[in-house]
Each structure stands twice: as structure tokens, then as C-alpha cells.
Tab-separated table of C-alpha atoms and ligand atoms in Angstrom:
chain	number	residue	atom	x	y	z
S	1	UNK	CA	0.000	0.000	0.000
S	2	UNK	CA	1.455	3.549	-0.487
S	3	UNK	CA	-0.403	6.673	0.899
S	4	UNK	CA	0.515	10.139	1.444
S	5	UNK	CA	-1.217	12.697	3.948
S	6	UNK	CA	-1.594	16.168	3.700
S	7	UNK	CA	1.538	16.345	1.191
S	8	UNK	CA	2.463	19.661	-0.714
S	9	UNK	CA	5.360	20.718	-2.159
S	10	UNK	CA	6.941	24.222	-3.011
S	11	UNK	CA	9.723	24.164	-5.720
S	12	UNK	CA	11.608	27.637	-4.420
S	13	UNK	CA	13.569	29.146	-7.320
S	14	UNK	CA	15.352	32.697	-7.103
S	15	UNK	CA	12.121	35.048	-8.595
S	16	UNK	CA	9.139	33.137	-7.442
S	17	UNK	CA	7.703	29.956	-5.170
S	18	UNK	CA	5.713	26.879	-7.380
S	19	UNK	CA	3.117	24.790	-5.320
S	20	UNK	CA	3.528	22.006	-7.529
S	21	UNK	CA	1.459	19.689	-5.399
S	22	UNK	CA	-0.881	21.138	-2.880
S	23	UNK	CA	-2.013	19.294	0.188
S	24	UNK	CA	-2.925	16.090	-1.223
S	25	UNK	CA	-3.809	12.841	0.683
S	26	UNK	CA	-4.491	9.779	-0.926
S	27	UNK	CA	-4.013	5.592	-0.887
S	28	UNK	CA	-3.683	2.819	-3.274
S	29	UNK	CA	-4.276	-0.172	-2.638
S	30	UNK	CA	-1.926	-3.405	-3.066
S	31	UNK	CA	-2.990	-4.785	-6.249
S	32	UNK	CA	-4.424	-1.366	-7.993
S	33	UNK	CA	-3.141	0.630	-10.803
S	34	UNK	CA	-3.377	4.192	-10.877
S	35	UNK	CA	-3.933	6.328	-14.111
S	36	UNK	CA	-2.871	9.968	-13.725
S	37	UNK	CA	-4.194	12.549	-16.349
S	38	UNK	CA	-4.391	16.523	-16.366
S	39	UNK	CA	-3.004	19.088	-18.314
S	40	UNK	CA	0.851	20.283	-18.534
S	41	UNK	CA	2.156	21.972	-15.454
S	42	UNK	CA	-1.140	20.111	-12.826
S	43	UNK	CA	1.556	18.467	-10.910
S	44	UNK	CA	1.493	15.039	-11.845
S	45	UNK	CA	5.308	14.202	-12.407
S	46	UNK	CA	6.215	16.068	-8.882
S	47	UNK	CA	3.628	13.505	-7.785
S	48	UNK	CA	5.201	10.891	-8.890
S	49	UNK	CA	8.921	11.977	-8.000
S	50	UNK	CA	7.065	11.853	-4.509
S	51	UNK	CA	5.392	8.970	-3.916
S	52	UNK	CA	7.997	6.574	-5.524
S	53	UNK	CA	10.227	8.795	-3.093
S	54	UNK	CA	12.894	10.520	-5.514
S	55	UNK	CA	12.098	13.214	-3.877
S	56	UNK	CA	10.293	14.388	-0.460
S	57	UNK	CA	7.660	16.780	0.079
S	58	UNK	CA	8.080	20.280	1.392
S	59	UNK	CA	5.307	19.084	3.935
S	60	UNK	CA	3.337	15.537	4.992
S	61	UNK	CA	4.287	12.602	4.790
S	62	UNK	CA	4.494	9.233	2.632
S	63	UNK	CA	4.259	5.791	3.469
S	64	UNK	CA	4.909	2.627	1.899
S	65	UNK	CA	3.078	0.375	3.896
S	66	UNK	CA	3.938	1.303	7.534
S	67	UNK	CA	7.157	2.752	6.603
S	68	UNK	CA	7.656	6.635	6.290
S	69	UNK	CA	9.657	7.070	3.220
S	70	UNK	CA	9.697	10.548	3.097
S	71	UNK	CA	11.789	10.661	6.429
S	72	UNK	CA	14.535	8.439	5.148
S	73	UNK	CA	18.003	10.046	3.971
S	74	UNK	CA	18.425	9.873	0.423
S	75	UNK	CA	20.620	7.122	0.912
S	76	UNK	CA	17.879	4.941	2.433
S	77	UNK	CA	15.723	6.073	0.030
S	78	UNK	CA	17.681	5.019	-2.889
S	79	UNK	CA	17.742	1.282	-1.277
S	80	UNK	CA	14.034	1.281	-0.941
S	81	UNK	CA	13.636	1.797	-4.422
S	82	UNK	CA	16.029	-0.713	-5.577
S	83	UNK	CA	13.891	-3.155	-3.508
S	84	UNK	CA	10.388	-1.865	-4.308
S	85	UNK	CA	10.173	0.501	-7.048
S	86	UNK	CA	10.633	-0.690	-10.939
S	87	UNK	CA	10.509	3.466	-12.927
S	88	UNK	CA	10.162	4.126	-16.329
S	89	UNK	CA	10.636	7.722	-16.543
S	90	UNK	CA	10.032	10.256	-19.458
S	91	UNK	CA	13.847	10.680	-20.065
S	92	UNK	CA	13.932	6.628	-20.134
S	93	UNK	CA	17.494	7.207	-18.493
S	94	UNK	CA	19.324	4.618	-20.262
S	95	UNK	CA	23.248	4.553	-20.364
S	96	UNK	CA	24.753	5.552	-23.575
S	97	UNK	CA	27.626	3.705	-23.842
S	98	UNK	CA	25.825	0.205	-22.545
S	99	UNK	CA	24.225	-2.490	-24.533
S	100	UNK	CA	20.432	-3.115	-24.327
S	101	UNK	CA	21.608	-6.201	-22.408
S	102	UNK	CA	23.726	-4.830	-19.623
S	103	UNK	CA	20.716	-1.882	-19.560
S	104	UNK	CA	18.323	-4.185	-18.452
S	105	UNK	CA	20.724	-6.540	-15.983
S	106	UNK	CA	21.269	-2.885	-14.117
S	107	UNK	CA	18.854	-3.569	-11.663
S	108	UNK	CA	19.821	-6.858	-10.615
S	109	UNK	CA	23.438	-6.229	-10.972
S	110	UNK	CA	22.573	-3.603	-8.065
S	111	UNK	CA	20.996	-6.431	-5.850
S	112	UNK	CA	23.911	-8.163	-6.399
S	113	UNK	CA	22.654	-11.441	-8.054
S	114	UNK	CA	24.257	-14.065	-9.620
S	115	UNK	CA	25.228	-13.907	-12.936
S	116	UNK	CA	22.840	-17.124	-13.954
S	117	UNK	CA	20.476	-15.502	-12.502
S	118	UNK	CA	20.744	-12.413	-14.227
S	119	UNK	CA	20.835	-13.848	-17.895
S	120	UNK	CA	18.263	-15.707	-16.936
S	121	UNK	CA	15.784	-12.806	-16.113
S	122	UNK	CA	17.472	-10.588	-18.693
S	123	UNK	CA	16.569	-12.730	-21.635
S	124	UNK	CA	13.364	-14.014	-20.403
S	125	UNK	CA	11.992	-9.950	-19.988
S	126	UNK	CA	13.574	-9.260	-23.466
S	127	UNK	CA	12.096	-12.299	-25.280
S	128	UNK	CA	8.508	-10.971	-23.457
S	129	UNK	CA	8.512	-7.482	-24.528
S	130	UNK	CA	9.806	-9.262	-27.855
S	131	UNK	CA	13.380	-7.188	-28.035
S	132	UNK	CA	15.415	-10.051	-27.399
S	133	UNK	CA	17.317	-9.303	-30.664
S	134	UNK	CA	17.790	-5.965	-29.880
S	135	UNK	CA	20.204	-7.360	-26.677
S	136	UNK	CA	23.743	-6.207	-28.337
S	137	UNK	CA	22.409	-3.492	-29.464
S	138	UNK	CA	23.252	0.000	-27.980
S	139	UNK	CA	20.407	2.881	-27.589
S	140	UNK	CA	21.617	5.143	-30.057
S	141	UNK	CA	21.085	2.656	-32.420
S	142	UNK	CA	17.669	1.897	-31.877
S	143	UNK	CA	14.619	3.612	-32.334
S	144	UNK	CA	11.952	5.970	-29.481
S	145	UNK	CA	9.529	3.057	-29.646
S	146	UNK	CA	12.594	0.574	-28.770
S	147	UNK	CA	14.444	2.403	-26.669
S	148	UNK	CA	10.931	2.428	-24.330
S	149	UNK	CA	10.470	-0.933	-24.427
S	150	UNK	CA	14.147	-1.796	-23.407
S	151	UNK	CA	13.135	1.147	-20.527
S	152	UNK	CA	10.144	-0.848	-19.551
S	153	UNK	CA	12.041	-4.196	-19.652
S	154	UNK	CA	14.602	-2.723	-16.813
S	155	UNK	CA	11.720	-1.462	-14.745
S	156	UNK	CA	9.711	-5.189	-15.085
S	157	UNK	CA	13.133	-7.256	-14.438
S	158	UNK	CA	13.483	-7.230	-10.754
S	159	UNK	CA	10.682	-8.709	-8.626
S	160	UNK	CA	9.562	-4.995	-7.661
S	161	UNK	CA	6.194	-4.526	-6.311
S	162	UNK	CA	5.818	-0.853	-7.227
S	163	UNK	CA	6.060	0.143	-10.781
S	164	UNK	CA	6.141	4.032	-11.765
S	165	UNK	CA	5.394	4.995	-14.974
S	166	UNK	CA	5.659	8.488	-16.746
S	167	UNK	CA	4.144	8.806	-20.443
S	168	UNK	CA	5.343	4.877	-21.201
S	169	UNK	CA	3.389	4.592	-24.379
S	170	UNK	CA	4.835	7.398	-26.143
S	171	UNK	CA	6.590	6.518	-30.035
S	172	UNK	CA	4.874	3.467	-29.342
S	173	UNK	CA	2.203	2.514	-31.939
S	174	UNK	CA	-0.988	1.124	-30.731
S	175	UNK	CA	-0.954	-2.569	-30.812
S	176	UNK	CA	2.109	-2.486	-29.303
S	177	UNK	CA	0.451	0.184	-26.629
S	178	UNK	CA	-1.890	-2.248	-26.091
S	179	UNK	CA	0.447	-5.516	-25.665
S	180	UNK	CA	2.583	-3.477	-23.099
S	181	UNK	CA	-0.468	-2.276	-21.250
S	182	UNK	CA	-1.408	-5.709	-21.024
S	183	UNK	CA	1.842	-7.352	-19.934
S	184	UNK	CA	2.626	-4.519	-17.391
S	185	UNK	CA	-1.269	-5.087	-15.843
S	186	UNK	CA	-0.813	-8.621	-15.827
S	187	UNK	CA	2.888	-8.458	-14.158
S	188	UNK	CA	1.542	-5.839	-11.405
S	189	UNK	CA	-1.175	-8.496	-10.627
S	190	UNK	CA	0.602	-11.272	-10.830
S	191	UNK	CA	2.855	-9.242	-7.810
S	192	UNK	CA	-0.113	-7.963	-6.461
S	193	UNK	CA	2.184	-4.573	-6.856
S	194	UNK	CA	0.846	-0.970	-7.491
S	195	UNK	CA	1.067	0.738	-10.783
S	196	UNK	CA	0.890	4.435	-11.057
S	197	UNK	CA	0.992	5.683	-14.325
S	198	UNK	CA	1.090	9.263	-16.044
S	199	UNK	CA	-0.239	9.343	-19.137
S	200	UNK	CA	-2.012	11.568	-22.193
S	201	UNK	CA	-3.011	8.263	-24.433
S	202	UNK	CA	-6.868	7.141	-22.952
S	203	UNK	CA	-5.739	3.675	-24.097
S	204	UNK	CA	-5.077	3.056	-20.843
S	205	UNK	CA	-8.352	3.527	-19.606
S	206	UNK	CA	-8.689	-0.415	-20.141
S	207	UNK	CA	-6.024	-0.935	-17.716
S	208	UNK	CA	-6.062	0.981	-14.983
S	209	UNK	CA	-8.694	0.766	-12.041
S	210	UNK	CA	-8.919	4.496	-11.322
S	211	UNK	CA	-8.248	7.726	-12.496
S	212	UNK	CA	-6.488	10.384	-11.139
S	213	UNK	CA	-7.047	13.779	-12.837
S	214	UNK	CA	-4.573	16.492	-11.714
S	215	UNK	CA	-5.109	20.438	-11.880
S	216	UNK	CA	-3.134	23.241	-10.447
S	217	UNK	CA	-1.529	20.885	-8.284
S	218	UNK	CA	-4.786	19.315	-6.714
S	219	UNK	CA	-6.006	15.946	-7.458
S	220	UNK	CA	-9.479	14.236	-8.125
S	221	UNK	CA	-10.357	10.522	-7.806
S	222	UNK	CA	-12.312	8.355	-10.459
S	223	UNK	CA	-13.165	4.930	-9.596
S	224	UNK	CA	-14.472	2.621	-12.318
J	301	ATP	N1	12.475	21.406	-10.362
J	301	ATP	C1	11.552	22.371	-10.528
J	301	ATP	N2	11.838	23.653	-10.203
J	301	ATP	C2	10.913	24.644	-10.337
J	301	ATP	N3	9.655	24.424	-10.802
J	301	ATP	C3	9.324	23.166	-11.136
J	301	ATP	C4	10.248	22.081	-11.023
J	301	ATP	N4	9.622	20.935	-11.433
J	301	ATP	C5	8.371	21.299	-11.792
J	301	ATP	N5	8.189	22.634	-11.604
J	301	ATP	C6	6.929	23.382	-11.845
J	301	ATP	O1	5.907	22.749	-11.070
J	301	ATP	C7	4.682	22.704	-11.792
J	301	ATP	C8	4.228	21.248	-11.931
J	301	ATP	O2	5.164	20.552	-12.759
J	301	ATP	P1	5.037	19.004	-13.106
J	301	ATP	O3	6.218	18.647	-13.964
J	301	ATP	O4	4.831	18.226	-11.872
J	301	ATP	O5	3.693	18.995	-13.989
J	301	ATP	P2	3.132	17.887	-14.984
J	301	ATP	O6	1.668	17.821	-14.756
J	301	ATP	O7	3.898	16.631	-14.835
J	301	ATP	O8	3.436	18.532	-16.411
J	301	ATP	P3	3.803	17.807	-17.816
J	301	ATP	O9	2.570	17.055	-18.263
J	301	ATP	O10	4.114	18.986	-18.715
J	301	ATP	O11	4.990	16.919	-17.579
J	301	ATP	C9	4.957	23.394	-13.133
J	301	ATP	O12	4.544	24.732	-13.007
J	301	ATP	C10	6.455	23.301	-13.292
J	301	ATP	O13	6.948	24.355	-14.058
């Protein structure tokens, strides 16, 4: 479960203050996925950065389960996420000079497992999202729609419970929209995780089991 009470946060610059977020409490439930629409600017990636704990708010608090994560250093932070938290985030943050292969293993390479193991899980996530001959491969090479699906195969590869999406099915065409919807649903259940996802593509609609719709930093609830 992760919930947040009362959280807001101010980003400070030199001219003027931002309330990105402003006092919002919510809680999703083990098991549920999250859809998060509203215009540019509502708030919803500072939401994000917040409850998958990149960053803490300028007031409240979130939990992840019974544990305060906006209280932890960023150093205990950055553990919890490697444990819980599987991110695909607009910038898709892959590493240049890496192949698709060693991309992916990233996460497990970071919990230290063996190397069996990792090809393993490496290949079986690549051969899923179908990219499996992509492996060698390094991102420059490959195209947006590719280079999000090797981004969603390093967020799926651990055992995470959590999985954070922001925009995940843009350059991606709609069957394969659909077929990554699908697997990611299917994985989060299967974990009986949380999904949170940001997105502008209504596709999604089929997969999620409420809506979030952002504005001026304020957020409303949908439940199907
Ligand atoms: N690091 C930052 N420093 C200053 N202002 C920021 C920062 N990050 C976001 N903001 C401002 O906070 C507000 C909310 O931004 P946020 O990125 O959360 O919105 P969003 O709904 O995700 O928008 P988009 O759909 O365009 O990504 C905006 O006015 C934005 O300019």
C-alpha cells in the first residue's frame, strides 16, 4: 500500500515559489493501478517523483506500507527503491555507452545477483517485450519506440512490487500500446504490486482501475 497525507510541495527558485502539489492525501491499494491525467504543469510528475520517493515533500508525509519514506536520507531512500520501485521515466534514463543487455541486468546487478540468474531474467523480460534481438544493441542505435520498451524491460526485471510509470506509451504505436499495457497489468497483478501511471493516451483507460485527474496541483479521484 502507499499513501501520502496532507503532502504539498513548493519548488523555491530565485524570482518566485511553485506549489507544484498542494495538500494532497491519498491511498492505493496493493494490487491497484493508478492512471494519472491533467493538463501540462497540474503536478502530476512532482507527484510521482514523490510517492515513488525521488524526492520528499516540502510538507506531509508518505508511506509505503507502515514505513515513512519521506523521512529516510536519500541514501535509504535510494535502497528502498532498488527493492520496491521498478521506474520508467520520461527521459527513459538509459546509459549511452551500454548495450540493451547490460541496460536491463542494471537492476539486478545492483541487488547483487548471480550472474545465472541475471541472464536468466534478462533474456526471459527481453524475449517478453519481444526485443530479445535488440540485446547487443546499444540505444543510439535503436529507435523511441525501442528504446521504451528496453526502458520498460529494466523497470519489469526485478521482482519490484511498485512500478512508476511516466508517459510509457509514447513513439509506441498502438498494438504495441496495447500488448505493453497488457503485460505490465498482468505483471503488477501477478505481484499484487501498485502501478501508477502518467499518461495523455486514454488507451489506458482499459487498464487501470482508477483515475487520477490532476489540476493546479490538486487531485481528483475516479473509480471505475
Ligand atoms: N524542479 C523544478 N523547479 C521549479 N519548478 C518546477 C520544477 N519541477 C516542476 N516545476 C513546476 O511545477 C509545476 C508542476 O510541474 P510538473 O512537472 O509536476 O507537472 P506535470 O503535470 O507533470 O506537467 P507535464 O505534463 O508537462 O509533464 C509546473 O509549473 C512546473 O513548471
Amino acid at each position: 500500500m502507499i499513501r501520502c497525507e496532507n503532502i504539498s510541495k513548493i519548488y523555491k527558485t530565485k524570482d518566485y515559489n511553485i506549489a507544484a502539489n498542494k495538500n494532497i492525501s491519498l491511498e492505493i491499494k496493493d494490487g491497484e493501478i493508478v492512471w494519472v491525467a491533467g493538463v501540462s504543469g497540474a503536478g502530476k510528475s512532482t507527484l510521482l517523483h514523490i510517492l515513488s520517493s525521488i524526492d520528499i515533500p516540502t510538507e506531509g508525509a508518505v508511506y509505503w506500507n507502515d514505513k515513512e519514506v519521506s523521512r529516510l536520507s536519500d541514501r535509504e531512500r535510494s535502497s528502498f527503491r532498488l527493492l520496491n520501485i521498478g521506474l520508467i521515466l520520461q527521459s527513459l534514463e538509459l546509459l549511452k555507452t551500454q548495450s540493451v543487455f547490460d541496460n536491463v541486468a542494471l537492476p539486478l546487478k545492483f541487488l547483487n545477483e548471480s550472474s545465472s540468474n541475471i541472464n536468466k531474467k534478462v533474456n526471459e523480460i527481453l524475449k517478453n517485450l519481444k526485443i530479445d534481438n535488440l540485446k547487443k544493441k546499444k540505444p543510439e542505435q535503436l529507435s523511441g519506440g525501442q528504446k521504451q520498451r528496453v526502458a520498460i524491460a529494466r523497470a519489469l526485471v526485478s521482482e519490484a512490487p511498485y512500478i512508476f510509470g511516466d508517459e510509457i506509451s509514447a513513439n509506441l504505436d498502438t498494438d504495441t500500446s496495447k500488448f505493453i499495457y497488457e503485460y505490465i497489468r498482468d505483471t503488477i497483478k501477478r505481484r499484487n504490486g501498485i502501478g501508477f501511471f502518467i499518461s495523455h493516451d486514454e488507451l489506458i483507460e482499459n487498464y487501470a482501475d482508477t483515475k487520477y485527474i490532476m489540476r493546479d496541483g490538486e487531485v481528483t479521484l475516479n473509480i471505475y
